[in-house]
Amino acid sequence: GIGARVYDSGNGAPDSYLKGNMDEVAIFDRALSNAEMANIYNNGKATNLYLNNPLHWWRMGDNDSETPQRITDQGRGQINPKIMGAATLSGDTPNNPIPLSKYSLSFDGTSDNASTDLSVGGKSALTVSAWVNLSTVQDSGFVQQYAAAGTNRTFRIIYAAGGFWFQCYSPEGITEATVTNAAPPTNQWI
C-alpha cells in the first residue's frame, strides 16, 4: 500500500500512517541508473516517468478526472489503489506551478492510505521512487508490498525509530538495510 505501514501481525492491517503529501509514486522492476534517478528528481521538479517504463506509476489524482477516490496506475502493472480514510487531493506538488503534476495525495496521519494488491513477485532488482512532503515526522510507511510471512517476497520503505528503512522479506528470511538515520525535513518536497 501507499501512505501506511503494515506490521507483520498476520492481519495485513496498517498500524502507522504518513502525515503529509505524496506524489508521483513509481515502482520499477529493475535497478535504475544514477542518470535515470537524477532525471526523475530533475532539480526538485517532477518529471514524466513514461520513458523509464515503470511497472507501477501512481500520479495521485492527475489523469483521474480530479476524483480523489480513483488513483489509476499509469505503469504496466495496472494496479489501481483504493483510497482508505479521508485522503484528499491537494494542489501542493513538487513542482508547483509547473503543470506536469497538478495534484498530490494528502494523508492525515491517523487513518488514510491507498490500499493495493501490489505484487512485484520474485524480482531480483527493484527501484522505488516517490515525492514526499511530510507535515510531521512520525513513524509511518511510504510504499509497501505486504504478504503474509513466509508466502512471498515483501518490501517496504518506512520511517521508524529515527531513520528511513528499506526492509525486504522473503520466505528464506529477512534482510534489513537502514537508508539513513537522519530525520527527514518537514514542509518541503523530497
JSON list of C-alpha atoms in Angstrom, two decimals:
[
{"chain": "A", "resi": 1, "resn": "GLY", "atom": "CA", "xyz": [0.00, 0.00, 0.00]},
{"chain": "A", "resi": 2, "resn": "ILE", "atom": "CA", "xyz": [0.89, 3.67, -0.01]},
{"chain": "A", "resi": 3, "resn": "GLY", "atom": "CA", "xyz": [0.98, 6.03, 2.96]},
{"chain": "A", "resi": 4, "resn": "ALA", "atom": "CA", "xyz": [0.83, 3.49, 5.79]},
{"chain": "A", "resi": 5, "resn": "ARG", "atom": "CA", "xyz": [2.99, 0.85, 7.42]},
{"chain": "A", "resi": 6, "resn": "VAL", "atom": "CA", "xyz": [1.66, -2.67, 7.82]},
{"chain": "A", "resi": 7, "resn": "TYR", "atom": "CA", "xyz": [3.30, -4.50, 10.67]},
{"chain": "A", "resi": 8, "resn": "ASP", "atom": "CA", "xyz": [3.72, -8.23, 10.13]},
{"chain": "A", "resi": 9, "resn": "SER", "atom": "CA", "xyz": [0.96, -9.13, 12.57]},
{"chain": "A", "resi": 10, "resn": "GLY", "atom": "CA", "xyz": [-0.69, -11.54, 10.18]},
{"chain": "A", "resi": 11, "resn": "ASN", "atom": "CA", "xyz": [-3.82, -9.49, 9.52]},
{"chain": "A", "resi": 12, "resn": "GLY", "atom": "CA", "xyz": [-2.41, -7.03, 6.96]},
{"chain": "A", "resi": 13, "resn": "ALA", "atom": "CA", "xyz": [-3.90, -4.00, 8.74]},
{"chain": "A", "resi": 14, "resn": "PRO", "atom": "CA", "xyz": [-1.90, -0.75, 8.81]},
{"chain": "A", "resi": 15, "resn": "ASP", "atom": "CA", "xyz": [-0.52, 0.32, 12.19]},
{"chain": "A", "resi": 16, "resn": "SER", "atom": "CA", "xyz": [1.02, 3.74, 11.44]},
{"chain": "A", "resi": 17, "resn": "TYR", "atom": "CA", "xyz": [0.25, 6.37, 8.87]},
{"chain": "A", "resi": 18, "resn": "LEU", "atom": "CA", "xyz": [2.00, 9.10, 6.92]},
{"chain": "A", "resi": 19, "resn": "LYS", "atom": "CA", "xyz": [1.10, 12.71, 7.71]},
{"chain": "A", "resi": 20, "resn": "GLY", "atom": "CA", "xyz": [1.75, 14.82, 4.67]},
{"chain": "A", "resi": 21, "resn": "ASN", "atom": "CA", "xyz": [1.56, 14.51, 0.89]},
{"chain": "A", "resi": 22, "resn": "MET", "atom": "CA", "xyz": [2.84, 12.03, -1.68]},
{"chain": "A", "resi": 23, "resn": "ASP", "atom": "CA", "xyz": [3.06, 12.37, -5.43]},
{"chain": "A", "resi": 24, "resn": "GLU", "atom": "CA", "xyz": [4.41, 10.56, -8.49]},
{"chain": "A", "resi": 25, "resn": "VAL", "atom": "CA", "xyz": [4.93, 7.20, -6.70]},
{"chain": "A", "resi": 26, "resn": "ALA", "atom": "CA", "xyz": [6.61, 4.69, -9.02]},
{"chain": "A", "resi": 27, "resn": "ILE", "atom": "CA", "xyz": [7.98, 1.16, -8.82]},
{"chain": "A", "resi": 28, "resn": "PHE", "atom": "CA", "xyz": [10.40, -0.14, -11.42]},
{"chain": "A", "resi": 29, "resn": "ASP", "atom": "CA", "xyz": [11.13, -3.85, -11.78]},
{"chain": "A", "resi": 30, "resn": "ARG", "atom": "CA", "xyz": [14.79, -3.12, -12.42]},
{"chain": "A", "resi": 31, "resn": "ALA", "atom": "CA", "xyz": [17.59, -1.07, -10.93]},
{"chain": "A", "resi": 32, "resn": "LEU", "atom": "CA", "xyz": [17.62, 2.42, -12.44]},
{"chain": "A", "resi": 33, "resn": "SER", "atom": "CA", "xyz": [20.93, 4.03, -13.32]},
{"chain": "A", "resi": 34, "resn": "ASN", "atom": "CA", "xyz": [22.23, 7.08, -11.47]},
{"chain": "A", "resi": 35, "resn": "ALA", "atom": "CA", "xyz": [21.42, 9.19, -14.54]},
{"chain": "A", "resi": 36, "resn": "GLU", "atom": "CA", "xyz": [17.83, 7.92, -14.62]},
{"chain": "A", "resi": 37, "resn": "MET", "atom": "CA", "xyz": [17.40, 8.69, -10.91]},
{"chain": "A", "resi": 38, "resn": "ALA", "atom": "CA", "xyz": [18.85, 12.19, -11.37]},
{"chain": "A", "resi": 39, "resn": "ASN", "atom": "CA", "xyz": [16.40, 12.76, -14.21]},
{"chain": "A", "resi": 40, "resn": "ILE", "atom": "CA", "xyz": [13.43, 11.66, -12.06]},
{"chain": "A", "resi": 41, "resn": "TYR", "atom": "CA", "xyz": [14.26, 14.22, -9.39]},
{"chain": "A", "resi": 42, "resn": "ASN", "atom": "CA", "xyz": [15.16, 16.87, -12.01]},
{"chain": "A", "resi": 43, "resn": "ASN", "atom": "CA", "xyz": [16.50, 19.54, -9.62]},
{"chain": "A", "resi": 44, "resn": "GLY", "atom": "CA", "xyz": [13.40, 19.44, -7.43]},
{"chain": "A", "resi": 45, "resn": "LYS", "atom": "CA", "xyz": [10.78, 19.28, -10.18]},
{"chain": "A", "resi": 46, "resn": "ALA", "atom": "CA", "xyz": [8.78, 16.16, -11.02]},
{"chain": "A", "resi": 47, "resn": "THR", "atom": "CA", "xyz": [9.40, 14.75, -14.47]},
{"chain": "A", "resi": 48, "resn": "ASN", "atom": "CA", "xyz": [7.50, 12.45, -16.81]},
{"chain": "A", "resi": 49, "resn": "LEU", "atom": "CA", "xyz": [8.37, 8.85, -15.94]},
{"chain": "A", "resi": 50, "resn": "TYR", "atom": "CA", "xyz": [6.82, 7.30, -19.04]},
{"chain": "A", "resi": 51, "resn": "LEU", "atom": "CA", "xyz": [10.15, 6.77, -20.85]},
{"chain": "A", "resi": 52, "resn": "ASN", "atom": "CA", "xyz": [11.54, 4.91, -17.81]},
{"chain": "A", "resi": 53, "resn": "ASN", "atom": "CA", "xyz": [8.84, 2.24, -18.36]},
{"chain": "A", "resi": 54, "resn": "PRO", "atom": "CA", "xyz": [7.68, 1.88, -14.73]},
{"chain": "A", "resi": 55, "resn": "LEU", "atom": "CA", "xyz": [5.93, -1.26, -13.57]},
{"chain": "A", "resi": 56, "resn": "HIS", "atom": "CA", "xyz": [3.65, 0.94, -11.43]},
{"chain": "A", "resi": 57, "resn": "TRP", "atom": "CA", "xyz": [3.23, 4.72, -11.54]},
{"chain": "A", "resi": 58, "resn": "TRP", "atom": "CA", "xyz": [0.60, 6.48, -9.49]},
{"chain": "A", "resi": 59, "resn": "ARG", "atom": "CA", "xyz": [0.11, 10.16, -10.36]},
{"chain": "A", "resi": 60, "resn": "MET", "atom": "CA", "xyz": [-2.06, 10.78, -7.26]},
{"chain": "A", "resi": 61, "resn": "GLY", "atom": "CA", "xyz": [-5.07, 12.32, -8.95]},
{"chain": "A", "resi": 62, "resn": "ASP", "atom": "CA", "xyz": [-3.61, 13.53, -12.24]},
{"chain": "A", "resi": 63, "resn": "ASN", "atom": "CA", "xyz": [-5.31, 11.85, -15.22]},
{"chain": "A", "resi": 64, "resn": "ASP", "atom": "CA", "xyz": [-8.17, 10.71, -12.95]},
{"chain": "A", "resi": 65, "resn": "SER", "atom": "CA", "xyz": [-10.85, 13.34, -13.60]},
{"chain": "A", "resi": 66, "resn": "GLU", "atom": "CA", "xyz": [-9.84, 15.02, -10.34]},
{"chain": "A", "resi": 67, "resn": "THR", "atom": "CA", "xyz": [-11.55, 12.26, -8.33]},
{"chain": "A", "resi": 68, "resn": "PRO", "atom": "CA", "xyz": [-9.70, 11.53, -5.06]},
{"chain": "A", "resi": 69, "resn": "GLN", "atom": "CA", "xyz": [-11.21, 8.04, -4.76]},
{"chain": "A", "resi": 70, "resn": "ARG", "atom": "CA", "xyz": [-9.53, 6.97, -8.00]},
{"chain": "A", "resi": 71, "resn": "ILE", "atom": "CA", "xyz": [-5.80, 6.53, -8.40]},
{"chain": "A", "resi": 72, "resn": "THR", "atom": "CA", "xyz": [-5.01, 4.94, -11.75]},
{"chain": "A", "resi": 73, "resn": "ASP", "atom": "CA", "xyz": [-1.79, 3.01, -12.38]},
{"chain": "A", "resi": 74, "resn": "GLN", "atom": "CA", "xyz": [-0.09, 4.70, -15.34]},
{"chain": "A", "resi": 75, "resn": "GLY", "atom": "CA", "xyz": [2.55, 1.94, -15.47]},
{"chain": "A", "resi": 76, "resn": "ARG", "atom": "CA", "xyz": [2.47, -1.54, -16.98]},
{"chain": "A", "resi": 77, "resn": "GLY", "atom": "CA", "xyz": [1.19, -3.22, -13.79]},
{"chain": "A", "resi": 78, "resn": "GLN", "atom": "CA", "xyz": [-2.33, -1.76, -13.87]},
{"chain": "A", "resi": 79, "resn": "ILE", "atom": "CA", "xyz": [-2.90, -1.97, -10.09]},
{"chain": "A", "resi": 80, "resn": "ASN", "atom": "CA", "xyz": [-5.30, 0.79, -9.03]},
{"chain": "A", "resi": 81, "resn": "PRO", "atom": "CA", "xyz": [-5.12, 1.62, -5.30]},
{"chain": "A", "resi": 82, "resn": "LYS", "atom": "CA", "xyz": [-8.29, 2.08, -3.28]},
{"chain": "A", "resi": 83, "resn": "ILE", "atom": "CA", "xyz": [-8.31, 5.21, -1.14]},
{"chain": "A", "resi": 84, "resn": "MET", "atom": "CA", "xyz": [-8.92, 4.36, 2.51]},
{"chain": "A", "resi": 85, "resn": "GLY", "atom": "CA", "xyz": [-9.93, 7.01, 5.05]},
{"chain": "A", "resi": 86, "resn": "ALA", "atom": "CA", "xyz": [-10.27, 10.66, 4.12]},
{"chain": "A", "resi": 87, "resn": "ALA", "atom": "CA", "xyz": [-7.25, 11.20, 1.86]},
{"chain": "A", "resi": 88, "resn": "THR", "atom": "CA", "xyz": [-7.80, 14.24, -0.34]},
{"chain": "A", "resi": 89, "resn": "LEU", "atom": "CA", "xyz": [-6.33, 15.79, -3.45]},
{"chain": "A", "resi": 90, "resn": "SER", "atom": "CA", "xyz": [-4.05, 18.75, -2.84]},
{"chain": "A", "resi": 91, "resn": "GLY", "atom": "CA", "xyz": [-2.65, 21.36, -5.22]},
{"chain": "A", "resi": 92, "resn": "ASP", "atom": "CA", "xyz": [0.65, 21.23, -3.28]},
{"chain": "A", "resi": 93, "resn": "THR", "atom": "CA", "xyz": [3.00, 19.39, -5.68]},
{"chain": "A", "resi": 94, "resn": "PRO", "atom": "CA", "xyz": [6.77, 19.02, -6.01]},
{"chain": "A", "resi": 95, "resn": "ASN", "atom": "CA", "xyz": [6.85, 21.34, -8.99]},
{"chain": "A", "resi": 96, "resn": "ASN", "atom": "CA", "xyz": [4.03, 23.75, -8.36]},
{"chain": "A", "resi": 97, "resn": "PRO", "atom": "CA", "xyz": [3.16, 25.70, -10.53]},
{"chain": "A", "resi": 98, "resn": "ILE", "atom": "CA", "xyz": [4.73, 23.76, -13.45]},
{"chain": "A", "resi": 99, "resn": "PRO", "atom": "CA", "xyz": [1.86, 21.71, -14.92]},
{"chain": "A", "resi": 100, "resn": "LEU", "atom": "CA", "xyz": [3.29, 18.15, -15.06]},
{"chain": "A", "resi": 101, "resn": "SER", "atom": "CA", "xyz": [1.71, 17.37, -11.72]},
{"chain": "A", "resi": 102, "resn": "LYS", "atom": "CA", "xyz": [-1.43, 19.25, -10.67]},
{"chain": "A", "resi": 103, "resn": "TYR", "atom": "CA", "xyz": [-2.21, 17.17, -7.60]},
{"chain": "A", "resi": 104, "resn": "SER", "atom": "CA", "xyz": [-0.68, 15.19, -4.78]},
{"chain": "A", "resi": 105, "resn": "LEU", "atom": "CA", "xyz": [-2.50, 12.95, -2.32]},
{"chain": "A", "resi": 106, "resn": "SER", "atom": "CA", "xyz": [-2.75, 14.35, 1.20]},
{"chain": "A", "resi": 107, "resn": "PHE", "atom": "CA", "xyz": [-2.75, 11.93, 4.17]},
{"chain": "A", "resi": 108, "resn": "ASP", "atom": "CA", "xyz": [-3.92, 12.91, 7.69]},
{"chain": "A", "resi": 109, "resn": "GLY", "atom": "CA", "xyz": [-1.52, 10.72, 9.68]},
{"chain": "A", "resi": 110, "resn": "THR", "atom": "CA", "xyz": [-4.26, 8.83, 11.50]},
{"chain": "A", "resi": 111, "resn": "SER", "atom": "CA", "xyz": [-6.23, 6.63, 9.10]},
{"chain": "A", "resi": 112, "resn": "ASP", "atom": "CA", "xyz": [-5.52, 7.45, 5.45]},
{"chain": "A", "resi": 113, "resn": "ASN", "atom": "CA", "xyz": [-3.75, 5.23, 2.95]},
{"chain": "A", "resi": 114, "resn": "ALA", "atom": "CA", "xyz": [-4.02, 3.88, -0.56]},
{"chain": "A", "resi": 115, "resn": "SER", "atom": "CA", "xyz": [-4.54, 0.14, -0.37]},
{"chain": "A", "resi": 116, "resn": "THR", "atom": "CA", "xyz": [-3.25, -2.06, -3.21]},
{"chain": "A", "resi": 117, "resn": "ASP", "atom": "CA", "xyz": [-2.85, -5.70, -4.08]},
{"chain": "A", "resi": 118, "resn": "LEU", "atom": "CA", "xyz": [0.67, -4.80, -5.12]},
{"chain": "A", "resi": 119, "resn": "SER", "atom": "CA", "xyz": [2.91, -7.60, -6.27]},
{"chain": "A", "resi": 120, "resn": "VAL", "atom": "CA", "xyz": [6.41, -7.39, -7.66]},
{"chain": "A", "resi": 121, "resn": "GLY", "atom": "CA", "xyz": [6.90, -11.15, -7.50]},
{"chain": "A", "resi": 122, "resn": "GLY", "atom": "CA", "xyz": [10.41, -12.55, -7.32]},
{"chain": "A", "resi": 123, "resn": "LYS", "atom": "CA", "xyz": [12.21, -9.63, -8.96]},
{"chain": "A", "resi": 124, "resn": "SER", "atom": "CA", "xyz": [15.94, -9.57, -8.32]},
{"chain": "A", "resi": 125, "resn": "ALA", "atom": "CA", "xyz": [16.16, -5.77, -8.72]},
{"chain": "A", "resi": 126, "resn": "LEU", "atom": "CA", "xyz": [13.72, -3.06, -7.74]},
{"chain": "A", "resi": 127, "resn": "THR", "atom": "CA", "xyz": [13.65, 0.74, -7.68]},
{"chain": "A", "resi": 128, "resn": "VAL", "atom": "CA", "xyz": [11.01, 2.74, -5.82]},
{"chain": "A", "resi": 129, "resn": "SER", "atom": "CA", "xyz": [10.66, 6.50, -6.29]},
{"chain": "A", "resi": 130, "resn": "ALA", "atom": "CA", "xyz": [8.24, 8.98, -4.78]},
{"chain": "A", "resi": 131, "resn": "TRP", "atom": "CA", "xyz": [7.95, 12.63, -3.89]},
{"chain": "A", "resi": 132, "resn": "VAL", "atom": "CA", "xyz": [7.09, 13.15, -0.21]},
{"chain": "A", "resi": 133, "resn": "ASN", "atom": "CA", "xyz": [6.26, 16.32, 1.76]},
{"chain": "A", "resi": 134, "resn": "LEU", "atom": "CA", "xyz": [5.86, 15.49, 5.45]},
{"chain": "A", "resi": 135, "resn": "SER", "atom": "CA", "xyz": [3.79, 17.72, 7.72]},
{"chain": "A", "resi": 136, "resn": "THR", "atom": "CA", "xyz": [5.05, 15.88, 10.80]},
{"chain": "A", "resi": 137, "resn": "VAL", "atom": "CA", "xyz": [7.83, 13.37, 11.29]},
{"chain": "A", "resi": 138, "resn": "GLN", "atom": "CA", "xyz": [6.29, 10.26, 12.83]},
{"chain": "A", "resi": 139, "resn": "ASP", "atom": "CA", "xyz": [6.64, 6.51, 12.39]},
{"chain": "A", "resi": 140, "resn": "SER", "atom": "CA", "xyz": [4.90, 5.72, 9.12]},
{"chain": "A", "resi": 141, "resn": "GLY", "atom": "CA", "xyz": [5.02, 3.77, 5.90]},
{"chain": "A", "resi": 142, "resn": "PHE", "atom": "CA", "xyz": [5.64, 5.19, 2.47]},
{"chain": "A", "resi": 143, "resn": "VAL", "atom": "CA", "xyz": [5.37, 2.33, -0.02]},
{"chain": "A", "resi": 144, "resn": "GLN", "atom": "CA", "xyz": [4.91, -1.32, 0.84]},
{"chain": "A", "resi": 145, "resn": "GLN", "atom": "CA", "xyz": [4.07, -4.69, -0.66]},
{"chain": "A", "resi": 146, "resn": "TYR", "atom": "CA", "xyz": [2.60, -6.81, 2.11]},
{"chain": "A", "resi": 147, "resn": "ALA", "atom": "CA", "xyz": [2.39, -10.58, 2.03]},
{"chain": "A", "resi": 148, "resn": "ALA", "atom": "CA", "xyz": [1.76, -12.95, 4.91]},
{"chain": "A", "resi": 149, "resn": "ALA", "atom": "CA", "xyz": [5.00, -14.18, 6.45]},
{"chain": "A", "resi": 150, "resn": "GLY", "atom": "CA", "xyz": [6.70, -16.96, 4.51]},
{"chain": "A", "resi": 151, "resn": "THR", "atom": "CA", "xyz": [4.45, -16.73, 1.44]},
{"chain": "A", "resi": 152, "resn": "ASN", "atom": "CA", "xyz": [6.03, -14.21, -0.92]},
{"chain": "A", "resi": 153, "resn": "ARG", "atom": "CA", "xyz": [8.68, -11.55, -1.24]},
{"chain": "A", "resi": 154, "resn": "THR", "atom": "CA", "xyz": [7.67, -8.39, 0.56]},
{"chain": "A", "resi": 155, "resn": "PHE", "atom": "CA", "xyz": [9.28, -4.97, 0.71]},
{"chain": "A", "resi": 156, "resn": "ARG", "atom": "CA", "xyz": [8.59, -1.72, 2.49]},
{"chain": "A", "resi": 157, "resn": "ILE", "atom": "CA", "xyz": [10.07, 1.73, 2.85]},
{"chain": "A", "resi": 158, "resn": "ILE", "atom": "CA", "xyz": [9.23, 3.13, 6.25]},
{"chain": "A", "resi": 159, "resn": "TYR", "atom": "CA", "xyz": [10.29, 5.79, 8.73]},
{"chain": "A", "resi": 160, "resn": "ALA", "atom": "CA", "xyz": [10.69, 4.32, 12.23]},
{"chain": "A", "resi": 161, "resn": "ALA", "atom": "CA", "xyz": [12.99, 4.61, 15.23]},
{"chain": "A", "resi": 162, "resn": "GLY", "atom": "CA", "xyz": [14.61, 7.78, 13.89]},
{"chain": "A", "resi": 163, "resn": "GLY", "atom": "CA", "xyz": [15.51, 6.62, 10.37]},
{"chain": "A", "resi": 164, "resn": "PHE", "atom": "CA", "xyz": [14.33, 5.56, 6.95]},
{"chain": "A", "resi": 165, "resn": "TRP", "atom": "CA", "xyz": [14.38, 1.81, 6.46]},
{"chain": "A", "resi": 166, "resn": "PHE", "atom": "CA", "xyz": [14.20, -0.30, 3.36]},
{"chain": "A", "resi": 167, "resn": "GLN", "atom": "CA", "xyz": [13.13, -3.73, 4.53]},
{"chain": "A", "resi": 168, "resn": "CYS", "atom": "CA", "xyz": [12.96, -6.79, 2.34]},
{"chain": "A", "resi": 169, "resn": "TYR", "atom": "CA", "xyz": [11.37, -10.02, 3.49]},
{"chain": "A", "resi": 170, "resn": "SER", "atom": "CA", "xyz": [11.48, -13.35, 1.71]},
{"chain": "A", "resi": 171, "resn": "PRO", "atom": "CA", "xyz": [10.44, -16.91, 2.54]},
{"chain": "A", "resi": 172, "resn": "GLU", "atom": "CA", "xyz": [14.13, -17.54, 3.29]},
{"chain": "A", "resi": 173, "resn": "GLY", "atom": "CA", "xyz": [14.43, -14.81, 5.93]},
{"chain": "A", "resi": 174, "resn": "ILE", "atom": "CA", "xyz": [14.57, -11.04, 6.48]},
{"chain": "A", "resi": 175, "resn": "THR", "atom": "CA", "xyz": [17.05, -8.57, 5.06]},
{"chain": "A", "resi": 176, "resn": "GLU", "atom": "CA", "xyz": [17.05, -5.06, 6.51]},
{"chain": "A", "resi": 177, "resn": "ALA", "atom": "CA", "xyz": [19.03, -2.03, 5.50]},
{"chain": "A", "resi": 178, "resn": "THR", "atom": "CA", "xyz": [18.92, 1.41, 7.07]},
{"chain": "A", "resi": 179, "resn": "VAL", "atom": "CA", "xyz": [18.75, 4.03, 4.35]},
{"chain": "A", "resi": 180, "resn": "THR", "atom": "CA", "xyz": [19.53, 6.94, 6.66]},
{"chain": "A", "resi": 181, "resn": "ASN", "atom": "CA", "xyz": [19.42, 7.73, 10.36]},
{"chain": "A", "resi": 182, "resn": "ALA", "atom": "CA", "xyz": [18.60, 11.39, 9.81]},
{"chain": "A", "resi": 183, "resn": "ALA", "atom": "CA", "xyz": [15.11, 12.74, 10.38]},
{"chain": "A", "resi": 184, "resn": "PRO", "atom": "CA", "xyz": [13.55, 13.98, 7.12]},
{"chain": "A", "resi": 185, "resn": "PRO", "atom": "CA", "xyz": [12.72, 17.65, 6.67]},
{"chain": "A", "resi": 186, "resn": "THR", "atom": "CA", "xyz": [9.15, 18.82, 7.08]},
{"chain": "A", "resi": 187, "resn": "ASN", "atom": "CA", "xyz": [7.10, 21.11, 4.87]},
{"chain": "A", "resi": 188, "resn": "GLN", "atom": "CA", "xyz": [9.28, 20.64, 1.79]},
{"chain": "A", "resi": 189, "resn": "TRP", "atom": "CA", "xyz": [9.25, 18.15, -1.07]},
{"chain": "A", "resi": 190, "resn": "ILE", "atom": "CA", "xyz": [11.95, 15.49, -1.00]}
]
